[in-house]
XYZ file of C-alpha atoms in Angstrom:
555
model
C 0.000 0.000 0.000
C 1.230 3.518 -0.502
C 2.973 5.258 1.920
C 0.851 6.872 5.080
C 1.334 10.990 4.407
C -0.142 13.548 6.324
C -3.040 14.287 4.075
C -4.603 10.605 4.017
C -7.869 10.276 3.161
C -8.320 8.183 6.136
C -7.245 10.910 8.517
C -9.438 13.634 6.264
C -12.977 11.451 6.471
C -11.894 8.830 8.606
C -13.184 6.341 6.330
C -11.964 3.113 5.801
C -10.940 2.953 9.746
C -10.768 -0.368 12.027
C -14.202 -1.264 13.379
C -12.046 -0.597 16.975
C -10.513 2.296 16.273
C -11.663 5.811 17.865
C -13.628 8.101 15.755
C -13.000 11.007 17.565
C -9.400 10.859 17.838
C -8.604 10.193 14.043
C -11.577 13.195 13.289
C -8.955 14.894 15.607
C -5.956 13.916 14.783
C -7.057 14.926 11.296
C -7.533 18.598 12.756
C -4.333 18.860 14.090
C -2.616 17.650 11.041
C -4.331 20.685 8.982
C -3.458 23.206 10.947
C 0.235 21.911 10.841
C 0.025 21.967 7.436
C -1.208 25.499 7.172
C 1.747 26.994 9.648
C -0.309 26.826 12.840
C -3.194 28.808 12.182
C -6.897 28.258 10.258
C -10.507 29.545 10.788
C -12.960 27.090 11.598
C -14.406 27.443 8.272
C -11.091 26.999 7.029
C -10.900 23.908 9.068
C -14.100 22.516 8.469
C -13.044 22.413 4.377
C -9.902 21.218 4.953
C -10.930 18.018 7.331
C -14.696 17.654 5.248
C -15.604 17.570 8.879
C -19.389 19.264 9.936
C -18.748 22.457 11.780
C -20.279 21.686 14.949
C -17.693 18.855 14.709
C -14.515 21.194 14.351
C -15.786 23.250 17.261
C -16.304 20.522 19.146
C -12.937 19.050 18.304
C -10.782 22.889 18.924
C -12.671 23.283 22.040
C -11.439 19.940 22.943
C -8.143 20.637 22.397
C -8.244 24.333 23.384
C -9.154 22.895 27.086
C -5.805 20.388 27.156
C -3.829 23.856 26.234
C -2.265 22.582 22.277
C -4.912 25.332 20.490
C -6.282 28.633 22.236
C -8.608 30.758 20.114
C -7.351 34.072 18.105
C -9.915 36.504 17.362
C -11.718 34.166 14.285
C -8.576 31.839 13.960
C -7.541 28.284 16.066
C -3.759 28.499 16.727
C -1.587 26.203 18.051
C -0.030 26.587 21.203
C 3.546 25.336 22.505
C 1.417 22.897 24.756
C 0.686 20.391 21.535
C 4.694 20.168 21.646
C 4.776 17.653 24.405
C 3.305 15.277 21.910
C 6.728 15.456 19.570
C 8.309 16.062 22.654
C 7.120 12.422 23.858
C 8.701 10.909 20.685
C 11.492 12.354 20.530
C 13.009 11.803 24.309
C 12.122 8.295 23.731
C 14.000 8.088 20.445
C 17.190 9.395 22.827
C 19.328 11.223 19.679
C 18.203 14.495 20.147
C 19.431 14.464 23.725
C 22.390 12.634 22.603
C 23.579 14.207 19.629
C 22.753 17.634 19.113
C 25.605 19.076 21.340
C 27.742 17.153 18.487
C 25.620 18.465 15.688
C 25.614 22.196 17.130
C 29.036 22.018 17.399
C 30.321 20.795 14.138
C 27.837 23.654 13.320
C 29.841 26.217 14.695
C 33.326 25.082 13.483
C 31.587 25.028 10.020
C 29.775 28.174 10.197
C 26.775 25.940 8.180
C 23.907 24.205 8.715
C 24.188 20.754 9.810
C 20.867 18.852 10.530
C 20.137 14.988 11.552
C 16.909 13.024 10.402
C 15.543 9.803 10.798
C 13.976 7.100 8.216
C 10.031 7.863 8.068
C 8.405 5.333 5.929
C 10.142 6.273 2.287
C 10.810 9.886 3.716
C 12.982 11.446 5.843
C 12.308 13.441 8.681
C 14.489 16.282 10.420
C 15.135 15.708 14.273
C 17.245 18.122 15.290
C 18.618 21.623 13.211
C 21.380 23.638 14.076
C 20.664 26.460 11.747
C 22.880 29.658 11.095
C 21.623 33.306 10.910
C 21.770 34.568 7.323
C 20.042 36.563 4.867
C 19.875 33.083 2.762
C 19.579 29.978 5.303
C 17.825 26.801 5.224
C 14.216 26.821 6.345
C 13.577 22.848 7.063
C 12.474 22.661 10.781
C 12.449 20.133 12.987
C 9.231 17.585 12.256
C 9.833 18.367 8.566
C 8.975 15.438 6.320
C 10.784 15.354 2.829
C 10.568 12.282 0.204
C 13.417 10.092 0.559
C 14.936 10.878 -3.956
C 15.201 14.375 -3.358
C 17.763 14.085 -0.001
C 21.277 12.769 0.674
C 19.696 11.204 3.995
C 16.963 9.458 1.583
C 19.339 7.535 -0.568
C 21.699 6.646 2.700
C 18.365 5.264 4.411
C 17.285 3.351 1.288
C 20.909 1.156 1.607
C 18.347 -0.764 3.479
C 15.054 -1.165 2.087
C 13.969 -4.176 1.844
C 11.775 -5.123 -1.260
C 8.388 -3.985 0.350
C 10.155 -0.558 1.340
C 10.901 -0.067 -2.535
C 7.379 -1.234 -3.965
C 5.749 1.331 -1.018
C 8.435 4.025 -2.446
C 6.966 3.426 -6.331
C 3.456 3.521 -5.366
C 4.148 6.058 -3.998
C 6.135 8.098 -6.519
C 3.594 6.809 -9.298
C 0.700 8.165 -7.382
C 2.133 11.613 -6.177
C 4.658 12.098 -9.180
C 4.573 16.192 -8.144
C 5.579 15.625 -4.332
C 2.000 17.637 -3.410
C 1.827 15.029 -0.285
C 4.945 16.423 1.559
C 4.146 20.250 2.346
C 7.663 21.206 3.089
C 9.088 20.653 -0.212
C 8.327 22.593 -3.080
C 6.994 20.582 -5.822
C 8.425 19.338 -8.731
C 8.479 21.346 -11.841
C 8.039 18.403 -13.970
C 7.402 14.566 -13.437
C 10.363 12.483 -13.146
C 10.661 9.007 -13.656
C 13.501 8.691 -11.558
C 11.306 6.251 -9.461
C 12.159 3.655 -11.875
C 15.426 1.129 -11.963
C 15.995 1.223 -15.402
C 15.694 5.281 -16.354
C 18.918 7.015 -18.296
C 16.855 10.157 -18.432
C 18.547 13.371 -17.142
C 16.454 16.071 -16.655
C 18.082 19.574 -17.563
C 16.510 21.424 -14.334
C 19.321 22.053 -11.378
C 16.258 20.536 -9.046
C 15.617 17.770 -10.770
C 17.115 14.428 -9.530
C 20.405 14.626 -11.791
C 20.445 10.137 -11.923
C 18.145 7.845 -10.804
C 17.365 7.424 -7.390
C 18.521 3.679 -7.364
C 21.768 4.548 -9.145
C 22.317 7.151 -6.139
C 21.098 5.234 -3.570
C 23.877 1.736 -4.951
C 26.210 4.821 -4.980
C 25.555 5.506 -1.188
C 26.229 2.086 -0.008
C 29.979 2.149 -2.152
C 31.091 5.085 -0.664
C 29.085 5.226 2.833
C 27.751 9.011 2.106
C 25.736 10.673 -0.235
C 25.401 13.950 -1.888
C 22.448 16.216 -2.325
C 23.059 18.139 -5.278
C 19.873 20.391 -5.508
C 17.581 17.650 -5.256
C 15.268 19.821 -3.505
C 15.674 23.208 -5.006
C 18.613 24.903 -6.694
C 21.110 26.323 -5.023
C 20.476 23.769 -2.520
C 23.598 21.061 -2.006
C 24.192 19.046 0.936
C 26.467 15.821 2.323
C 25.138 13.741 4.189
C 27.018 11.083 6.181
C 24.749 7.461 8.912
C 24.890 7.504 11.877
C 24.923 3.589 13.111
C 23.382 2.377 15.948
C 26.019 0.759 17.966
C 24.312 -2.572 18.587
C 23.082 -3.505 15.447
C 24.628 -1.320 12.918
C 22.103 -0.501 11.374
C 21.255 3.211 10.176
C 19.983 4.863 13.540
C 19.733 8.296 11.947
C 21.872 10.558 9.360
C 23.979 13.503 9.911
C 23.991 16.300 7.077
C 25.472 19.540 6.348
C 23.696 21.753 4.406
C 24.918 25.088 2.443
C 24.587 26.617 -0.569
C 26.155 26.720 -3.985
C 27.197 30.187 -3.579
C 29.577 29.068 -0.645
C 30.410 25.324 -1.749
C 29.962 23.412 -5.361
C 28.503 19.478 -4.233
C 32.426 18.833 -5.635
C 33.718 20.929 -2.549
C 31.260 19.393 -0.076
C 33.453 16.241 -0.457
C 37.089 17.473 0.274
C 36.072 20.395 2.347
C 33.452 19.706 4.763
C 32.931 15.460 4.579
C 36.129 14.544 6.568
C 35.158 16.811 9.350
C 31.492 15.625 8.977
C 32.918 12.381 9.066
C 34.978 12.979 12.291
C 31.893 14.314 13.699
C 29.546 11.115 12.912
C 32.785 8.923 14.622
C 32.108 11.154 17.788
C 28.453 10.686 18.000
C 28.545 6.371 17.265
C 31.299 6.857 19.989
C 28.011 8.793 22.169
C 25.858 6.191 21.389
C 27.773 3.456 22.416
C 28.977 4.874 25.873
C 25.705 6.371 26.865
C 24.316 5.303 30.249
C 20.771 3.193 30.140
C 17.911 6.085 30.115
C 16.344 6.342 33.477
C 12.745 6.556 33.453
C 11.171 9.626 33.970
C 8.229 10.454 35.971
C 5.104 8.929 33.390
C 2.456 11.869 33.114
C -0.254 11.255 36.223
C -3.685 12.154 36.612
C -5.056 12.111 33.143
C -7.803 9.627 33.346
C -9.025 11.747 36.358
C -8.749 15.168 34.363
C -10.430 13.799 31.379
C -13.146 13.072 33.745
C -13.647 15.857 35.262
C -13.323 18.179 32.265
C -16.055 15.991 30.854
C -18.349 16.655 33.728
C -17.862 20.413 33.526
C -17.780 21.035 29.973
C -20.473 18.079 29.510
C -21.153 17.572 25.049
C -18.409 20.603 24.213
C -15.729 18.109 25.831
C -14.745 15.242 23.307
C -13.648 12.615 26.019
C -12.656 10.015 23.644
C -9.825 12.615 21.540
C -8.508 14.051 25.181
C -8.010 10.534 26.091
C -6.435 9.333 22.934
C -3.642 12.236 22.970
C -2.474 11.388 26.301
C -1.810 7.803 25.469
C 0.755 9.468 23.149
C 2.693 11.216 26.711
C 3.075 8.068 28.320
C 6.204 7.583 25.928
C 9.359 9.044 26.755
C 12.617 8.895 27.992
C 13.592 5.437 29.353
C 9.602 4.871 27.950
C 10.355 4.104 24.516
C 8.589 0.964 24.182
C 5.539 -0.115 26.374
C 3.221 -2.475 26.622
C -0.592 -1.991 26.575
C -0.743 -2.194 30.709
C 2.118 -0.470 30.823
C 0.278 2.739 28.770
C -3.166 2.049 31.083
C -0.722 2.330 34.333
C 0.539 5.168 33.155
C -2.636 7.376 31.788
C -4.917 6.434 34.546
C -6.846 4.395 31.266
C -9.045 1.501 31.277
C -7.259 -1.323 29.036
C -9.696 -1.353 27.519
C -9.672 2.834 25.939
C -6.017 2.783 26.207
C -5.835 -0.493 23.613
C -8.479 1.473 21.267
C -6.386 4.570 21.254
C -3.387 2.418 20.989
C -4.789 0.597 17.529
C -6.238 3.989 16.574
C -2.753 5.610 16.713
C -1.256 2.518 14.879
C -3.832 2.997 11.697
C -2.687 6.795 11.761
C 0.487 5.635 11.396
C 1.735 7.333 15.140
C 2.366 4.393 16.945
C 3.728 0.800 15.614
C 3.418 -2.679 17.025
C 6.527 -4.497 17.901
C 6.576 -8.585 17.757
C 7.331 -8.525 21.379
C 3.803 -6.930 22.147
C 4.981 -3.454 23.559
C 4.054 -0.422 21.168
C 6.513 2.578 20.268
C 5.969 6.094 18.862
C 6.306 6.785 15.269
C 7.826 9.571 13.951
C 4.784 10.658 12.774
C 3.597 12.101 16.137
C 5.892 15.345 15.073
C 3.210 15.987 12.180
C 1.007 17.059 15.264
C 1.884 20.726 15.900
C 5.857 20.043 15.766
C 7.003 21.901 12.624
C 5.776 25.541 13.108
C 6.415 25.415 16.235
C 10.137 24.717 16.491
C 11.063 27.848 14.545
C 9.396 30.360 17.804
C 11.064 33.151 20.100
C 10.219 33.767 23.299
C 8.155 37.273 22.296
C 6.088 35.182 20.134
C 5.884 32.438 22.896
C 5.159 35.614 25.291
C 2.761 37.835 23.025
C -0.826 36.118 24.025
C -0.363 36.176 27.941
C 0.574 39.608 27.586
C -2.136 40.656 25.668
C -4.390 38.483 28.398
C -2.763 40.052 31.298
C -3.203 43.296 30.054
C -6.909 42.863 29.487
C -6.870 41.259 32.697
C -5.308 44.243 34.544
C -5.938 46.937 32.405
C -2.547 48.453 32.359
C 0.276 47.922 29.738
C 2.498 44.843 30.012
C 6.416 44.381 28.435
C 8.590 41.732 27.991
C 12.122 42.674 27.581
C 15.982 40.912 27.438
C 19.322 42.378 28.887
C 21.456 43.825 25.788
C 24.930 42.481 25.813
C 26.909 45.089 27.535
C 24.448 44.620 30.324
C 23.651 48.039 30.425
C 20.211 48.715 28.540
C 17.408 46.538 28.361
C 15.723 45.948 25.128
C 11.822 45.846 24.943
C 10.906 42.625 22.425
C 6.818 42.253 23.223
C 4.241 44.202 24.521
C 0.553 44.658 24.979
C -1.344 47.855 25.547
C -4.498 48.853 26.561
C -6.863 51.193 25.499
C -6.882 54.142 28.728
C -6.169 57.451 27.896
C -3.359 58.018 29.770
C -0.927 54.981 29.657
C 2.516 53.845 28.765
C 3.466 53.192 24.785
C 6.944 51.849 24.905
C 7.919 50.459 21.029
C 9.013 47.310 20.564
C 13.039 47.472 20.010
C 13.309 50.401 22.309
C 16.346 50.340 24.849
C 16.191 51.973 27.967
C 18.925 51.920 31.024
C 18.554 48.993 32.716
C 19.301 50.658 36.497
C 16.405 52.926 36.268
C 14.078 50.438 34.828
C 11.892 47.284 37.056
C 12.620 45.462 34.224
C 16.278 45.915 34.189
C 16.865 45.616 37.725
C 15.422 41.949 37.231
C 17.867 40.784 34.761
C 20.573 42.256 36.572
C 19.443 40.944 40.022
C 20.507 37.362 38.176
C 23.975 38.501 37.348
C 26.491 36.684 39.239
C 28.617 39.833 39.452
C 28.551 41.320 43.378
C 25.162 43.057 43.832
C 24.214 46.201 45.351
C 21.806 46.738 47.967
C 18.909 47.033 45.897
C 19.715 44.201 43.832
C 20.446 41.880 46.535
C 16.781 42.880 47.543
C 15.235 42.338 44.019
C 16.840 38.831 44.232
C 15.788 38.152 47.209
C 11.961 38.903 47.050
C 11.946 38.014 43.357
C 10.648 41.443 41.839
C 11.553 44.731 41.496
C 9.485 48.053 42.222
C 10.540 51.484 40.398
C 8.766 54.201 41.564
C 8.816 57.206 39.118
C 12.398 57.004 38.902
C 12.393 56.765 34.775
C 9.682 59.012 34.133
C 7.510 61.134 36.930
C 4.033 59.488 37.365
C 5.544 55.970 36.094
C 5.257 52.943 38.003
C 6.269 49.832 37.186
C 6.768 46.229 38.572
C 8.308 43.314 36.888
C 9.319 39.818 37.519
C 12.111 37.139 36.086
C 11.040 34.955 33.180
C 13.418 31.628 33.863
C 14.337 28.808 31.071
C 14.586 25.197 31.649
C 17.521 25.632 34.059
C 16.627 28.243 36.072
C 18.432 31.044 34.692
C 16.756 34.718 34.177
C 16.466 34.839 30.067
C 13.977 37.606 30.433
C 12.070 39.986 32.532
C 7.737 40.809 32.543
C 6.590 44.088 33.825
C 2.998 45.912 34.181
C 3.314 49.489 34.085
C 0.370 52.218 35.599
C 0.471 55.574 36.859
C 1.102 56.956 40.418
C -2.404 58.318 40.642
C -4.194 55.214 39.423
C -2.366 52.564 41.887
C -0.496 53.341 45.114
C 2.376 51.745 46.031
C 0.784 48.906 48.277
C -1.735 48.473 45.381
C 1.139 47.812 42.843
C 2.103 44.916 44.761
C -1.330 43.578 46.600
C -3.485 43.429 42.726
C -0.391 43.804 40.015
C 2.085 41.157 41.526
C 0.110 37.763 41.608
C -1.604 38.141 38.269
C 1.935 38.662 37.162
C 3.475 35.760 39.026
C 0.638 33.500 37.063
C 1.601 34.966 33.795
C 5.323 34.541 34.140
C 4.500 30.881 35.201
C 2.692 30.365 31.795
C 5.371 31.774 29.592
C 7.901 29.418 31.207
C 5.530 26.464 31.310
C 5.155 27.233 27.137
C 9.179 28.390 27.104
C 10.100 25.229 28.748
C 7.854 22.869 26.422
C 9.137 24.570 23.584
C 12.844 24.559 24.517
C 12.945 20.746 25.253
C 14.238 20.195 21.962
C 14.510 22.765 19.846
C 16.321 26.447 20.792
C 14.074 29.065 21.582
C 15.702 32.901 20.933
C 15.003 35.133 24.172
C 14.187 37.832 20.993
């Protein structure tokens, strides 16, 4: 059969399903995939032609998943939050790599000054798991979750050393059935059909794009020389090498380690004497990582579920699709030192019936997100990262930030900021706001600097410095905020508190801002400082989902 892609009929209509499987949860699964595919956002009308779902269904489903925090509601659009990232989250700390191998990749990054990316084998595609991506004008755009089609990569063609014959009738279907690419929404498509799908083709097509030899000449290639080449298989000016990564234990292809430029910096000739040996050296590094690395320790499994389900059920009553909330959990009980479970293993660890956690189970498995192994236990696909993954990897922490400020604004009525410590450590730099809409109030641009001494927000960020602290710092550190009273600007008050990553350190500070005769002192603190506690929690909660495995810029 051909290949499972993100825009399967099955997952559009959800026809031809198992008599078992969950209605609800491929209806939305199908949801999620849509909005993926559309960079994170759609209307519910848009949604409702893109699934062929009823309306009342699609408002059902985003309310759904609006309530477990992975879509919130945009003026007439359904965005996705950082919350549906604990989903690819789940699969990838149970595939271990990421955690394993991106220092390596980051680093061979650096020395390069290029891209370098590493993917894993996804069906008869390949699919990005970690990026290390540098800052230019012209710079690769592939983000982690990114499926591509396996003859128009260097990965592709390394991966395919192994197919066995079913892989390669799956990859002709395939090709014979979606000869334009239109199924993989990350590439663009191909200018022309190819027949590079079949064994026996001597054509060449002219176009730099175009596969320049078969795909089964490249891929016999691959397995000679133990690399491959991507010579603007995907568009022009687009050349990478690409080098496996073997697992340690079996030797097989665990994933594939690329570095990616363009021809105006290297010719595919120069990507083989200039940047494969150190590539190479690299790859030797990481099968050295894999071999040496400690047994995962399980983490804590997620807790509570069942009972949250429940009670959302009971509160929201109809508007609450059980049956979906339920099936996207089973997908966190995977992680690190989780990557393979069996089906009480799942129910033990959602709080789940056998009975609904099997159903979700075989649901996921016709979805293509989870697979069976022969030893009975069930692992995550890479497919789970076509659930929200792709647009989200790319964020910053002001567009992590931007709706709880614009909530705690509302909330408070007063004007809210979110701003970073410029290098010198001297100014701060506002990066997100929200206003309101008061006469009199505070309109600070986004970009502006400020001194950071005179500022709440700078005193915040500097309170974390590990330098010796004055008085008043040592007392912003110690009570965890910082007050300025008119000190900037006569009239101005401000407060502001620490936004903290995944380890604890200050990356950013939050503020609310009012003036003197609207909120004394003792107000600032009694009715400003909670509701900004609760929003700084939020933007870390979505800062540290987000972070987990991908880099999130503090602007």
């Amino acid at each position: 059969m051909p290949a499972m892609t993100a825009v399967d009929a099955d997952a559009r209509a959800g026809a031809g399903t198992p008599g078992e499987a969950v209605g609800p949860l491929v209806r939305g699964v199908a949801v999620l995939r849509r909005l993926t595919e559309a960079g994170g956002t759609l209307s519910p009308s848009a949604l409702e032609r893109a699934t062929g779902l009823a309306r009342s269904t699609v408002d059902r489903i985003t309310g759904t998943l609006g309530r477990m925090g992975y879509v919130r509601l945009d003026g007439r659009d359904v965005v996705l939050t950082p919350r549906v990232m604990e989903l690819g989250n789940a699969y990838l700390a149970a595939l271990r790599l990421p955690a394993l191998l991106d220092a390596r990749a980051d680093a061979l990054a650096d020395e390069l000054d290029e891209s370098v990316s590493l993917a894993v084998a996804d069906l008869d595609g390949i699919r990005f798991i970690h990026q290390a991506t540098r800052r230019r004008a012209l710079s690769v755009s592939f983000r982690i979750g990114d499926l591509l089609p396996a003859e128009r990569t260097a990965p592709g063609a390394l991966f395919a050393t192994e197919w066995t014959e079913p892989d390669w009738t799956r990859w002709r279907e395939r090709r014979a059935e979606d000869a334009q690419d239109a199924s993989f929404p990350a590439v663009p498509p191909r200018a022309e059909p190819t027949n590079d799908y079949s064994s026996t083709s001597s054509s060449k097509p002219s176009s730099p794009g175009s596969c320049a030899d078969s795909f089964t000449e490249r891929v016999e290639r691959a397995r000679r020389d133990g690399w491959a080449v991507d010579d603007q298989l995907i568009e022009p000016g687009l050349v990478a090498v690409s080098v496996p990564v073997r697992d340690p234990g079996t030797g097989r292809v665990a994933c594939v380690a690329s570095v990616v430029s363009h021809t105006s910096r290297h010719s595919a000739a120069d990507l083989r004497t200039s940047l494969l040996p150190r590539l190479r050296t690299a790859v030797r590094a990481m099968e050295t990582d894999l071999r040496t690395a400690p047994a995962p320790e399980p983490g804590p499994a997620p807790a509570g579920l069942a009972t949250w389900t429940t009670a959302s059920k009971h509160e929201l009553g109809r508007d609450f699709v059980e049956s979906l909330a339920r099936g996207l959990t089973v997908l966190t009980a995977f992680g690190e030192g989780r990557s393979a479970l069996s089906l009480t293993e799942v129910a033990r660890a959602t709080g789940l019936s056998r009975a609904t956690a099997r159903r979700a189970l075989l649901t996921h498995e016709h979805l293509g997100l989870v697979t069976a192994r022969p030893d009975r236990t069930f692992a995550l696909t890479p497919r789970v990262l076509d659930l929200g993954f792709p647009p989200l990897s790319r964020t910053t922490l002001p567009r992590l930030a931007e709706p709880h400020l614009r909530a705690l604004a509302d909330a408070v009525r007063e004007p809210t900021a979110l701003a970073v410590l410029t290098s010198d450590g001297k100014e701060i730099q506002y990066t997100a706001g929200a206003g309101t809409s008061r006469v009199l109030t505070v309109r600070i641009a986004v970009g502006t600097r400020l001194p950071a001494t005179a500022t709440s927000l700078g005193r915040v960020l500097l309170a974390d410095s590990a330098a010796p602290l004055s008085p008043t710092l040592t007392e912003v550190r110690s009570q965890g905020y910082a007050l300025v009273d008119e000190e900037l600007e006569s009239g101005l008050r401000s407060i502001a508190v620490p936004v903290r990553d995944r380890t604890g350190r200050t990356v950013a500070a939050l503020n609310v801002s009012t003036h003197a005769a609207r909120r004394t002192l003792r107000d600032v603190v009694a009715d400003l400082l909670p509701a900004l506690h609760t929003t700084a929690a939020r933007i870390q909660q979505d800062l540290h989902t987000a972070s987990r495995f991908t880099h999130v810029p503090p602007s």
